[in-house]
Coordinates of C-alpha atoms in Angstrom, one line a residue:
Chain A
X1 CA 179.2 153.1 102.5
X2 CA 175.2 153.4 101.7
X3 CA 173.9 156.6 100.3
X4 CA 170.7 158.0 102.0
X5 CA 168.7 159.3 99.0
X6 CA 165.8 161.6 100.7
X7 CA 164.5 163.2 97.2
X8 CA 163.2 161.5 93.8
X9 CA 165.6 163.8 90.9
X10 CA 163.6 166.7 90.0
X11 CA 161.3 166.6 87.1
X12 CA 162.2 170.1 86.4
X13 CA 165.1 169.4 83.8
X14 CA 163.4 167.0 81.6
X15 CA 161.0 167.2 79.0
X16 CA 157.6 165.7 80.9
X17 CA 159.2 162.7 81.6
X18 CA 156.9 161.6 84.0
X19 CA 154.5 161.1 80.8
X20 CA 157.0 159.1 79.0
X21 CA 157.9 156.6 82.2
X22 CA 154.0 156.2 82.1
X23 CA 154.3 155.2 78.4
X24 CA 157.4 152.7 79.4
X25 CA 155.6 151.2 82.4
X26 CA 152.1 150.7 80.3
X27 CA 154.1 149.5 77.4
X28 CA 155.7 146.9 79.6
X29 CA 152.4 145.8 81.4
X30 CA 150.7 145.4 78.1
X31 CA 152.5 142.3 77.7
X32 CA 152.0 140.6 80.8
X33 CA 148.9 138.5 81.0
X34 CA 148.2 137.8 84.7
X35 CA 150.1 140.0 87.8
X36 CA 150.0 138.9 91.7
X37 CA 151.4 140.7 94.5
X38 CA 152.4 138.6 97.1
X39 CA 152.1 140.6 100.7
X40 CA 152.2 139.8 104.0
X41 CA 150.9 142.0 106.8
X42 CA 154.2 140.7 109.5
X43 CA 157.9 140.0 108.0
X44 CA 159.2 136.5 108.0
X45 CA 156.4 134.7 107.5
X46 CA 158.0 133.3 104.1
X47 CA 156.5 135.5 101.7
X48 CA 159.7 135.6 99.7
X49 CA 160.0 132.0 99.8
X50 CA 156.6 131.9 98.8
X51 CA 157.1 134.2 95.7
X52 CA 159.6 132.1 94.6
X53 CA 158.5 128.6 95.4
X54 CA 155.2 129.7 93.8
X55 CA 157.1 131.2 90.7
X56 CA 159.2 127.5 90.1
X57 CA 155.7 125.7 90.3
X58 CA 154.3 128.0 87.1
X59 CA 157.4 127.9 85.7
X60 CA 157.3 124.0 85.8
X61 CA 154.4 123.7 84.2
X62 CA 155.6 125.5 81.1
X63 CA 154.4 129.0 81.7
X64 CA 156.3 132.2 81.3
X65 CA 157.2 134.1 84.7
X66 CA 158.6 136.9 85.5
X67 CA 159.8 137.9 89.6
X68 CA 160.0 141.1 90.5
X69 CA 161.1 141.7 93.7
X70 CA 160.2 145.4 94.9
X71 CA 161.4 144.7 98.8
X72 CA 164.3 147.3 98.8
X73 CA 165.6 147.1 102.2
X74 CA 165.8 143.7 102.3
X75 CA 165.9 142.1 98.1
X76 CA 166.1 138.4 99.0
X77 CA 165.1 136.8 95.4
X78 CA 168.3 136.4 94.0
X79 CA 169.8 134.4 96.8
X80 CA 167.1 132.0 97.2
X81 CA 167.2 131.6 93.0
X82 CA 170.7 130.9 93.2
X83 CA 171.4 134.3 90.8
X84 CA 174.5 136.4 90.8
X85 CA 175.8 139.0 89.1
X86 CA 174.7 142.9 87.9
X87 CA 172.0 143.2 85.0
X88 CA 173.0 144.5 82.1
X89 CA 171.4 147.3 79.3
X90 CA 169.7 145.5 75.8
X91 CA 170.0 147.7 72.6
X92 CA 166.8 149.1 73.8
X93 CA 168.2 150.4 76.7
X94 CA 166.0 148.7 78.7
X95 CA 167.6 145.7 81.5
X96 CA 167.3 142.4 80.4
X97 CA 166.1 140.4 84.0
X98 CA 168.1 138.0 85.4
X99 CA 167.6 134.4 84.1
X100 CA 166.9 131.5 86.2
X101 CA 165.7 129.3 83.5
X102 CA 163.8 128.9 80.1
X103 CA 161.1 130.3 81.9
X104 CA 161.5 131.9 84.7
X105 CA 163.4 136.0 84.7
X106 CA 163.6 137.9 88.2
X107 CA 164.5 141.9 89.0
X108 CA 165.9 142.9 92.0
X109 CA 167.6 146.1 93.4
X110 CA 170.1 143.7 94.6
X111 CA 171.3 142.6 91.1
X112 CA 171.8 146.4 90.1
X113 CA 173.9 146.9 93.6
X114 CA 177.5 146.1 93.5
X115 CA 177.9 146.0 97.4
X116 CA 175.3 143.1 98.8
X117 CA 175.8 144.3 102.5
X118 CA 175.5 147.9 101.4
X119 CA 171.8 149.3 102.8
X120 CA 169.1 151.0 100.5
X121 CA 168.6 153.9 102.5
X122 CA 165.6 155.5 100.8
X123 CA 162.6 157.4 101.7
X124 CA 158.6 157.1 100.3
X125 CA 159.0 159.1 96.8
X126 CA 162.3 157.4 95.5
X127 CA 161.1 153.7 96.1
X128 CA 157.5 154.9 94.1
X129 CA 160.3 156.3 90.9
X130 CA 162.7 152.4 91.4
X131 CA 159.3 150.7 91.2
X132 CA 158.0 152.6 88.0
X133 CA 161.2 151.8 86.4
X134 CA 161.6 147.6 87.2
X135 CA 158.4 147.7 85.3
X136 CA 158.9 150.6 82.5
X137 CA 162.5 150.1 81.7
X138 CA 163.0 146.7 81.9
X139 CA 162.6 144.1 78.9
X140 CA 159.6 141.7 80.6
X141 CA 158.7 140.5 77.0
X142 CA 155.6 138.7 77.0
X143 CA 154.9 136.7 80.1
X144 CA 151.9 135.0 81.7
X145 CA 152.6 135.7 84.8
X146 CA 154.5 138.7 86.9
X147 CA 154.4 137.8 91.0
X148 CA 155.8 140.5 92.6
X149 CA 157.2 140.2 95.6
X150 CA 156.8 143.3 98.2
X151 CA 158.2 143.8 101.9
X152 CA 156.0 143.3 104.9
X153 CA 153.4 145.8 105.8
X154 CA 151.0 148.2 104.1
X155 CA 153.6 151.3 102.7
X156 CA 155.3 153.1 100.1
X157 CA 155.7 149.7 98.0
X158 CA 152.8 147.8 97.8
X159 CA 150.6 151.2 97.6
X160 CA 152.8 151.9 94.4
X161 CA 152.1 148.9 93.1
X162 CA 148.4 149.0 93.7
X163 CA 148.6 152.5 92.0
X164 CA 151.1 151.3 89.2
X165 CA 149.5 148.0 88.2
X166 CA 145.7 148.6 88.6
X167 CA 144.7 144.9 87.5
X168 CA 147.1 143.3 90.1
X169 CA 145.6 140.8 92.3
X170 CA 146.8 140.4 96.3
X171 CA 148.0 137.2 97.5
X172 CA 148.6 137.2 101.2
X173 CA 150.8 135.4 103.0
X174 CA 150.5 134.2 106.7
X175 CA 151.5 132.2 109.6
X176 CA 148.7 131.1 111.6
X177 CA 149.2 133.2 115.1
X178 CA 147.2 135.6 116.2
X179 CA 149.7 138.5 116.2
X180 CA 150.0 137.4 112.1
X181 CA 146.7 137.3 111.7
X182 CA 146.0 140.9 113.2
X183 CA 148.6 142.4 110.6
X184 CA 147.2 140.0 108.0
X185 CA 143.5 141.8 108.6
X186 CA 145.3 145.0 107.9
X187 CA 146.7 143.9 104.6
X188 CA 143.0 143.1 103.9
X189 CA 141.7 146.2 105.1
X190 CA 144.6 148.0 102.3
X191 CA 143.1 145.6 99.2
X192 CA 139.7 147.2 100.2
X193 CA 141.1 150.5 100.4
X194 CA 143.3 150.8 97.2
X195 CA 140.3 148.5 95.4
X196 CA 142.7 145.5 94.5
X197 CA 141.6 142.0 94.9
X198 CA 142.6 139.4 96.8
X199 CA 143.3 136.4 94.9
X200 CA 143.5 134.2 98.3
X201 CA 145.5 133.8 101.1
X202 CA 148.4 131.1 102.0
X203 CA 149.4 130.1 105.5
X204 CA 152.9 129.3 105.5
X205 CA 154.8 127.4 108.2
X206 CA 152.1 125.1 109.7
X207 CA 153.1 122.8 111.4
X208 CA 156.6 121.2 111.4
X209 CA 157.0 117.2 111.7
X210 CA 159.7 117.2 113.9
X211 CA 162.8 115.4 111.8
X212 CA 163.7 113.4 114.6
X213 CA 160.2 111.6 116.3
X214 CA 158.2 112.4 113.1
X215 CA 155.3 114.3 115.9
X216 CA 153.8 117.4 114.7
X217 CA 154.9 120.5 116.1
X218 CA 152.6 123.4 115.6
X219 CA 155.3 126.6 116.0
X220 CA 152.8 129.1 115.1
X221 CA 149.3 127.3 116.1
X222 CA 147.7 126.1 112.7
X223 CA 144.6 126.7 110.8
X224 CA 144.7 130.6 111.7
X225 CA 144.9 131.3 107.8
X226 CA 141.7 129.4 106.6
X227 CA 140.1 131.0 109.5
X228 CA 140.6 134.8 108.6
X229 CA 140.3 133.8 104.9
X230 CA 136.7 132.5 105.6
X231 CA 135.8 135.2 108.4
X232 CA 137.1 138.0 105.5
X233 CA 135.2 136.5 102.6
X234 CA 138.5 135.8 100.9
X235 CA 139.9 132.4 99.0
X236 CA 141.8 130.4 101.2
X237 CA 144.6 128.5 98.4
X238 CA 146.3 126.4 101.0
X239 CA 149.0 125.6 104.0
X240 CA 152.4 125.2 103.6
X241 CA 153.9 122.9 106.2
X242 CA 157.1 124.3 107.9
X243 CA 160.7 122.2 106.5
X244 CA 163.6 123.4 107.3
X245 CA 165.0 122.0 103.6
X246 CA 163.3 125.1 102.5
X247 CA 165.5 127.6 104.7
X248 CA 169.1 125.4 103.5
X249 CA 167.7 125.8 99.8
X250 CA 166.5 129.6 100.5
X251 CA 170.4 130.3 102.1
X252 CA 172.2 128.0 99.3
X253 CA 170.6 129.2 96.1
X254 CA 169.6 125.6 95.2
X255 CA 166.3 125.0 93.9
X256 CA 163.8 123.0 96.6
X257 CA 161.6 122.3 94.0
X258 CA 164.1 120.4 92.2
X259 CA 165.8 118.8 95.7
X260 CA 162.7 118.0 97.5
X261 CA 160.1 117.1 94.8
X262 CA 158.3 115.0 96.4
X263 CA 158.1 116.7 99.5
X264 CA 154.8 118.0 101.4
X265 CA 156.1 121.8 100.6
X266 CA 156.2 121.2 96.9
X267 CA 152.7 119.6 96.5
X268 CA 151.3 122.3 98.0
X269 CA 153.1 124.6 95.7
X270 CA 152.3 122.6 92.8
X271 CA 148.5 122.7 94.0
X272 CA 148.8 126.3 94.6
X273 CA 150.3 126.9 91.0
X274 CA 147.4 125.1 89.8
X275 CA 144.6 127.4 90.8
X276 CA 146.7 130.5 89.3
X277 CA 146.5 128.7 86.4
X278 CA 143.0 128.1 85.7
X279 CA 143.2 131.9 84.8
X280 CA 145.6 131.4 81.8
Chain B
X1 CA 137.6 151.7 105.4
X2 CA 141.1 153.3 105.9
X3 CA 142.8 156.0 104.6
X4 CA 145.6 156.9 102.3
X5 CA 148.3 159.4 103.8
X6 CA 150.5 161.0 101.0
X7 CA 151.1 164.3 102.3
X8 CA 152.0 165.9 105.8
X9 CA 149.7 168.5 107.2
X10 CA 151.1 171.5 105.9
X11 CA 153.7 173.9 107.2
X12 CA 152.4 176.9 106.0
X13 CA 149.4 177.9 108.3
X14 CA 151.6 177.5 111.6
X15 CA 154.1 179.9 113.1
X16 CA 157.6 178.0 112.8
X17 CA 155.8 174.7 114.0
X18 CA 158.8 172.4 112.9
X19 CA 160.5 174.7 115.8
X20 CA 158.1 174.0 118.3
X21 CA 158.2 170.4 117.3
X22 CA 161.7 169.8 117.7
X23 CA 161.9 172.2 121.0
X24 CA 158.8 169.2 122.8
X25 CA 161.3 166.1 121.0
X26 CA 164.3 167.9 122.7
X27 CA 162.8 168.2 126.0
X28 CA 161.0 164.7 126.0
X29 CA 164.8 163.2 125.0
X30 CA 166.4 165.2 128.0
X31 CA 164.3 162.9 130.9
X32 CA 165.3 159.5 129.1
X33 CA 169.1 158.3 130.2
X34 CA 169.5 155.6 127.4
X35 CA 167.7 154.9 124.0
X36 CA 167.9 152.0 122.1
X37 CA 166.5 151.2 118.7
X38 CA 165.8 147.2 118.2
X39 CA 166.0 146.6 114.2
X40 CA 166.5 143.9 112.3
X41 CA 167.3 143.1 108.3
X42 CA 164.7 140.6 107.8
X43 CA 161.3 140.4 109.2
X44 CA 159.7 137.9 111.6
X45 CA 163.2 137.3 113.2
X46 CA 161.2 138.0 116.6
X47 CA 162.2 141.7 116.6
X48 CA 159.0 143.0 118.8
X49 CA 159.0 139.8 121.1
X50 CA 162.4 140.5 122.1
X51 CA 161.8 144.4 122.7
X52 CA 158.8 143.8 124.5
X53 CA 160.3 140.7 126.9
X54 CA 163.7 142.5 127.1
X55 CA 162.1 146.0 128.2
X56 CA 160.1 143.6 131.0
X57 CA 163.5 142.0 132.2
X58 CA 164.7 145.6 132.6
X59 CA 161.4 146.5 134.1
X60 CA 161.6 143.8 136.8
X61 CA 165.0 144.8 137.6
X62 CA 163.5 148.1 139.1
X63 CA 164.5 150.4 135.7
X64 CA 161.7 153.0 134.0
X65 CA 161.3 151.8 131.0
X66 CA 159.3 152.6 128.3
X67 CA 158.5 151.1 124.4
X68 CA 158.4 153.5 121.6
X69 CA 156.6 151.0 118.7
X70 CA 157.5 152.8 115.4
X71 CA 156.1 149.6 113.5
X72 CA 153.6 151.5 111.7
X73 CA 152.3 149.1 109.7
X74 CA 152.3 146.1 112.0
X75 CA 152.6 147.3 115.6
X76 CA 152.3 144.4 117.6
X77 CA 153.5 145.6 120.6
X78 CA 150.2 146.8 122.6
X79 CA 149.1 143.1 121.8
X80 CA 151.9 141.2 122.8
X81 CA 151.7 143.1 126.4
X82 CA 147.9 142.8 126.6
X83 CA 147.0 146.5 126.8
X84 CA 143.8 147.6 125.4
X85 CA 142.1 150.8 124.9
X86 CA 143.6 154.1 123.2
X87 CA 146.1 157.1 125.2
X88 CA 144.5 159.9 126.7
X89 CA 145.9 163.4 126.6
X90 CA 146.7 165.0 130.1
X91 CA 146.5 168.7 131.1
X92 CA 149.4 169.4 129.3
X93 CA 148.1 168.5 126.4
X94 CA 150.5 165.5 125.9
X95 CA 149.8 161.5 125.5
X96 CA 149.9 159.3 128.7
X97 CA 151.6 156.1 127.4
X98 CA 149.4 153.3 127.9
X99 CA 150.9 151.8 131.3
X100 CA 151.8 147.6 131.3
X101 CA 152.8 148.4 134.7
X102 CA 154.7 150.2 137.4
X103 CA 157.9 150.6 136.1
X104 CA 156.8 150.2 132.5
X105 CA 154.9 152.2 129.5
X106 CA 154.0 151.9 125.9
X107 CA 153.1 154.0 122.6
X108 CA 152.2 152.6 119.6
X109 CA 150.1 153.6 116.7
X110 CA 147.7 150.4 117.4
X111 CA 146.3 152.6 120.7
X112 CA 145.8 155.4 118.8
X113 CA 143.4 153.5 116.1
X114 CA 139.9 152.7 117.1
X115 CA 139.2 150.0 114.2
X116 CA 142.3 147.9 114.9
X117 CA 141.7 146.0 111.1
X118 CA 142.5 148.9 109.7
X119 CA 146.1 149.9 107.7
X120 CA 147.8 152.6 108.0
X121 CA 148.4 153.4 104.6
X122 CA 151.4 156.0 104.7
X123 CA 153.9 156.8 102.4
X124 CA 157.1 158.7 103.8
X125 CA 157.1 162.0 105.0
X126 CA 153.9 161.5 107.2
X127 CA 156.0 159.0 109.3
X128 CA 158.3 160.7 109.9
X129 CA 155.9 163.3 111.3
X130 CA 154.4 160.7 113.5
X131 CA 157.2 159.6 115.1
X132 CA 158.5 162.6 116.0
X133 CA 155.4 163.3 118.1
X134 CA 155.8 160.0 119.5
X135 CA 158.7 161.6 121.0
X136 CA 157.4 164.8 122.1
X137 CA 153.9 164.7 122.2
X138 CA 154.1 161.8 124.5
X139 CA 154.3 162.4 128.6
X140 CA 157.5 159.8 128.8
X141 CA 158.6 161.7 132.3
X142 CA 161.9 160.4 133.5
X143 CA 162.8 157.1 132.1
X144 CA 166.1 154.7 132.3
X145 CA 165.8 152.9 128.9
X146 CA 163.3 153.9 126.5
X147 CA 163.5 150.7 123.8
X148 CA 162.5 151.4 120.2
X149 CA 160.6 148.6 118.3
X150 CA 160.7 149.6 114.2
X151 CA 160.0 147.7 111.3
X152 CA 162.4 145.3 109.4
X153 CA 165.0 147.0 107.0
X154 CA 166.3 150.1 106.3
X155 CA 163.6 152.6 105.7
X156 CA 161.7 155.7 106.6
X157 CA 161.2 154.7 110.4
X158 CA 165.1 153.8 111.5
X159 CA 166.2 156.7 109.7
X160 CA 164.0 159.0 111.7
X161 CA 165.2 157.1 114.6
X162 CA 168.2 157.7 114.1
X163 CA 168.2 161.4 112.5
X164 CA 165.8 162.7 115.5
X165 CA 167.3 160.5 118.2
X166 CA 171.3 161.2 118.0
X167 CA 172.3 159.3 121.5
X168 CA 170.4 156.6 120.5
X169 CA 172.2 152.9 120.3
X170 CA 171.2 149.7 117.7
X171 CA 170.1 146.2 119.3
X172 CA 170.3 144.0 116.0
X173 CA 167.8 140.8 116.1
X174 CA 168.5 138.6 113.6
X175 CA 167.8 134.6 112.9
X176 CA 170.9 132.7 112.1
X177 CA 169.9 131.7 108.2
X178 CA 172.0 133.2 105.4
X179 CA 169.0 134.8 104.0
X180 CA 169.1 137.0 107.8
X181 CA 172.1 137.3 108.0
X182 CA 172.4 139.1 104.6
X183 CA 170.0 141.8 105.9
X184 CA 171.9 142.0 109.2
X185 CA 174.8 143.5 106.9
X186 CA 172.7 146.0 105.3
X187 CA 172.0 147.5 109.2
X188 CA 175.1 147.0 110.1
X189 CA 175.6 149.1 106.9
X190 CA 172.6 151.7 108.0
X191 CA 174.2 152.2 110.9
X192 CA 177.5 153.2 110.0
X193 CA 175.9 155.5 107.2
X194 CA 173.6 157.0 110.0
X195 CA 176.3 157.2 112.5
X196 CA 174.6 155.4 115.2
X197 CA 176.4 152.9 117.3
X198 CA 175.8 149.1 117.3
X199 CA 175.2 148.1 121.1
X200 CA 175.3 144.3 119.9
X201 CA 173.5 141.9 117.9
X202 CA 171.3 138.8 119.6
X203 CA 170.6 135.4 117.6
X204 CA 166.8 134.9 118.0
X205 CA 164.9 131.5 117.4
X206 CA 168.5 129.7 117.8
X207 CA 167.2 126.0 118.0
X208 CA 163.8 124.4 119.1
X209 CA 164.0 122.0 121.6
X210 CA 161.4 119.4 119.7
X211 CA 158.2 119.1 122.8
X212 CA 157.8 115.8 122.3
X213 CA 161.1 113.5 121.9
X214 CA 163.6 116.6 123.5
X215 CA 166.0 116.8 120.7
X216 CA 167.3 119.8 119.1
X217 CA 165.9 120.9 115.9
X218 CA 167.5 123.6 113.9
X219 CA 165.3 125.7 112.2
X220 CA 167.4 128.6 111.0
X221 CA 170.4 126.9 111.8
X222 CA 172.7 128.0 114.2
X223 CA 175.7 130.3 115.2
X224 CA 175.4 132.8 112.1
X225 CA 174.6 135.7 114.3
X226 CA 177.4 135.0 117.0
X227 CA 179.8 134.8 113.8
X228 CA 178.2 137.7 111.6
X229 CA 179.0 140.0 114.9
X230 CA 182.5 138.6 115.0
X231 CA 182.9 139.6 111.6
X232 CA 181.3 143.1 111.8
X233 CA 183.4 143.9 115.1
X234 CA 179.8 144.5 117.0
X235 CA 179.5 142.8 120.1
X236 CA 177.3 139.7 120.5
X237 CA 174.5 139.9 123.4
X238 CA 173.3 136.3 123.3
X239 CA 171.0 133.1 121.6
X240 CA 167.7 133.1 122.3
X241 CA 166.0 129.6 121.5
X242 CA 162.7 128.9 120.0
X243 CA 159.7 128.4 122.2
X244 CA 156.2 128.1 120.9
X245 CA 155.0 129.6 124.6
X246 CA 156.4 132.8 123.6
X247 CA 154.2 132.4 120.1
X248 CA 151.8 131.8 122.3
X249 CA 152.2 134.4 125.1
X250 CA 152.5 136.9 122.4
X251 CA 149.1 136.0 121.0
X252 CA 147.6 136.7 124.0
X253 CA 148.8 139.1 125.7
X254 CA 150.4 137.1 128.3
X255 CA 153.8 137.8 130.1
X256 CA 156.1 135.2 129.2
X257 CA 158.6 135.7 131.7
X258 CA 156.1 135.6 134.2
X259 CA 154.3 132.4 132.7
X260 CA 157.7 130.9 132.2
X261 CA 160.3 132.2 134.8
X262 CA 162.7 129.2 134.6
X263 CA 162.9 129.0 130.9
X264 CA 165.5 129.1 128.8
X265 CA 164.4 131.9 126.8
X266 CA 163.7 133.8 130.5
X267 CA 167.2 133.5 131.3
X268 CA 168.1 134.8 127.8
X269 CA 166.6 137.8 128.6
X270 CA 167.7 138.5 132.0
X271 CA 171.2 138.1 130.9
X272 CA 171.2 140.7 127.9
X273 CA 169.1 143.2 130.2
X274 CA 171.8 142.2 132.6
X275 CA 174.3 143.9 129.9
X276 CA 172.3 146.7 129.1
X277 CA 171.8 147.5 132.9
X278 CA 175.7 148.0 133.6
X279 CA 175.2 151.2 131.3
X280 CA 173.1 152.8 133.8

């Protein structure tokens, strides 16, 4: 059965080691060129789909990326990459990230829980301490790019990140209808706030050609996302039509990227990919 | 621009106020017959749309009802019912809901924020201090079902659901992909660990009948809820199908089951407030 863990372990039995995490988490960022947060102001718009779709298209073109996936409640990266199994310590005591290729490593809380269907029953101040440590005491190496992938909503985890990771850059995920885009100005208004900028925003699922006529069907409306990207001053990187290939590969594991290559999702990615790396 | 909560007003200058607090929760609790908390795993499974049109099916079946929206972070119910404008305080001192009609009544953090852009930036403890005076700072009065909208996952806002409210039952909404279903388990797991009872689970955005040729188009696949409740031993309430006019009744405010009467998704609802309604 879950645990419900309602306090962080008191600093009072260790030598400042609040300091020292700081050290670990600096130590570890230090290495990491270019970091994105990928938010979304409403759940299931396909921001973890996103994350990694987005992480296989940088990966593909040769560059070093790391995952890591700070949605406790709901840690869906390691399904959708196909990865199993617990991580394990390095002679460093650090975790080594789970591998989905060459170039690609990804840290969840669900490859450090042996129950999958067990809940992560946490409060604010212990989710801050988990976050500090998938940065500080994991071995990251040196990468070009670290997309994290947070849980819906403005709370504990993407505000830690913002605090944690002060040169992270936003990128917000949407769905084009109007109850979206309300949240979607309140992720916004949080960038402003905790002073982090927005790379751009995406608008996932618009429009779905309907696999049997081939007629567009918008489920969401369409163009929302360019709409409150232009009316907020922000970069608009794209839309992602909606194909349900993307929800069998998300539940199987299996890469979409690699099934569906020539598919309207991954150009988009692939396109997407490419503007995050004009910064390398 | 908003504003970061870390910390919850302090204790100290007030005489036993957590006392008070819980003696205004305790009475608020006693007019209210049966409490229901809709939670999902996953986001964007359609959690809020199916609080909000299942509290109107109870509402037009002559019930008191009201909607507690503990989405702090994205409330979307005041929205999806159309109601603008922020609660009032009464002679008592306590919040009138805002009122959608007769028989039905709504809180949410949305009417209690002038700029609506904004975030609510909170960590932990302050939400749980905000809901509990959604309980007892609120003028409920006598009510038959009060239905209880939260985020996705297994966080802050369930768990002080679920401590505060001990009578309260779970509705789980889930979509019927893997990638769901794998965060239904975790709330299945929450709620054993809380103790609170599962009153069923319903399978939201079960199929899309395509607009334009009629045929059926899976989106999320099918079934996985009914079999995931099967499984867990919960009982199953019912498929809901996708319908872009509830997107779009949702966006503006509009009553679905008053723009859409004879639709499938209508008759959804009337048959799982059907099933809630023998409890009364």
């Amino acid at each position: 059965m879950a645990q419900i863990m309602e306090k962080v372990p008191g600093p009072e039995d260790k030598q400042d080691p609040q300091a020292e995490q700081d050290a670990k988490v600096k130590d570890s960022l230090g290495k990491i060129k270019n970091k994105f947060i990928v938010m979304s102001g409403k759940g299931g718009v396909g921001k973890t789909s996103t994350s990694v779709n987005l992480s296989i298209a940088l990966a593909n073109k040769g560059f070093k990326v790391g995952i890591m996936d700070v949605d406790l409640h709901g840690p869906d990266v390691p399904r959708m990459l196909g990865l199993e199994g617990m991580l394990d310590l390095n002679q460093n005591r650090k975790l080594n990230p789970a591998r989905y290729s060459e170039n690609l490593k990804a840290v969840s809380i669900e490859s450090l829980t042996p129950n999958k269907d067990e809940a992560i029953i946490w409060r604010g101040p212990i989710k801050y301490s988990a976050i500090q440590q998938f940065i500080g005491d994991v071995e990251w190496g040196e990468l070009d790019f670290l997309i994290i992938d947070s849980p819906p909503g403005t709370g504990d985890e993407p505000l830690t990140v913002a605090q944690t990771i002060q040169d992270a850059k936003a990128i917000i995920v949407t769905t084009p209808q109007e109850v979206a885009l309300a949240d979607v100005r309140k992720s916004i208004s949080f960038c402003k706030t905790v002073k982090m900028e927005i790379f751009g925003i995406i608008e996932n699922m618009s429009g779905l050609p309907c696999p049997h006529c081939g007629e567009t069907i918008d489920l969401f409306g369409s163009g929302g996302g360019e709409k409150t990207a232009r009316t907020s001053g922000s970069a608009f990187l794209g839309s992602i039509p909606f194909d349900p290939n993307v929800v069998l590969c998300g539940d199987s594991g299996t890469c979409f990227q690699d099934a569906h290559g020539d598919s309207l999702v991954s150009q988009a990615f692939d396109r997407i990919a490419g503007k995050l790396a004009e910064l390398v």
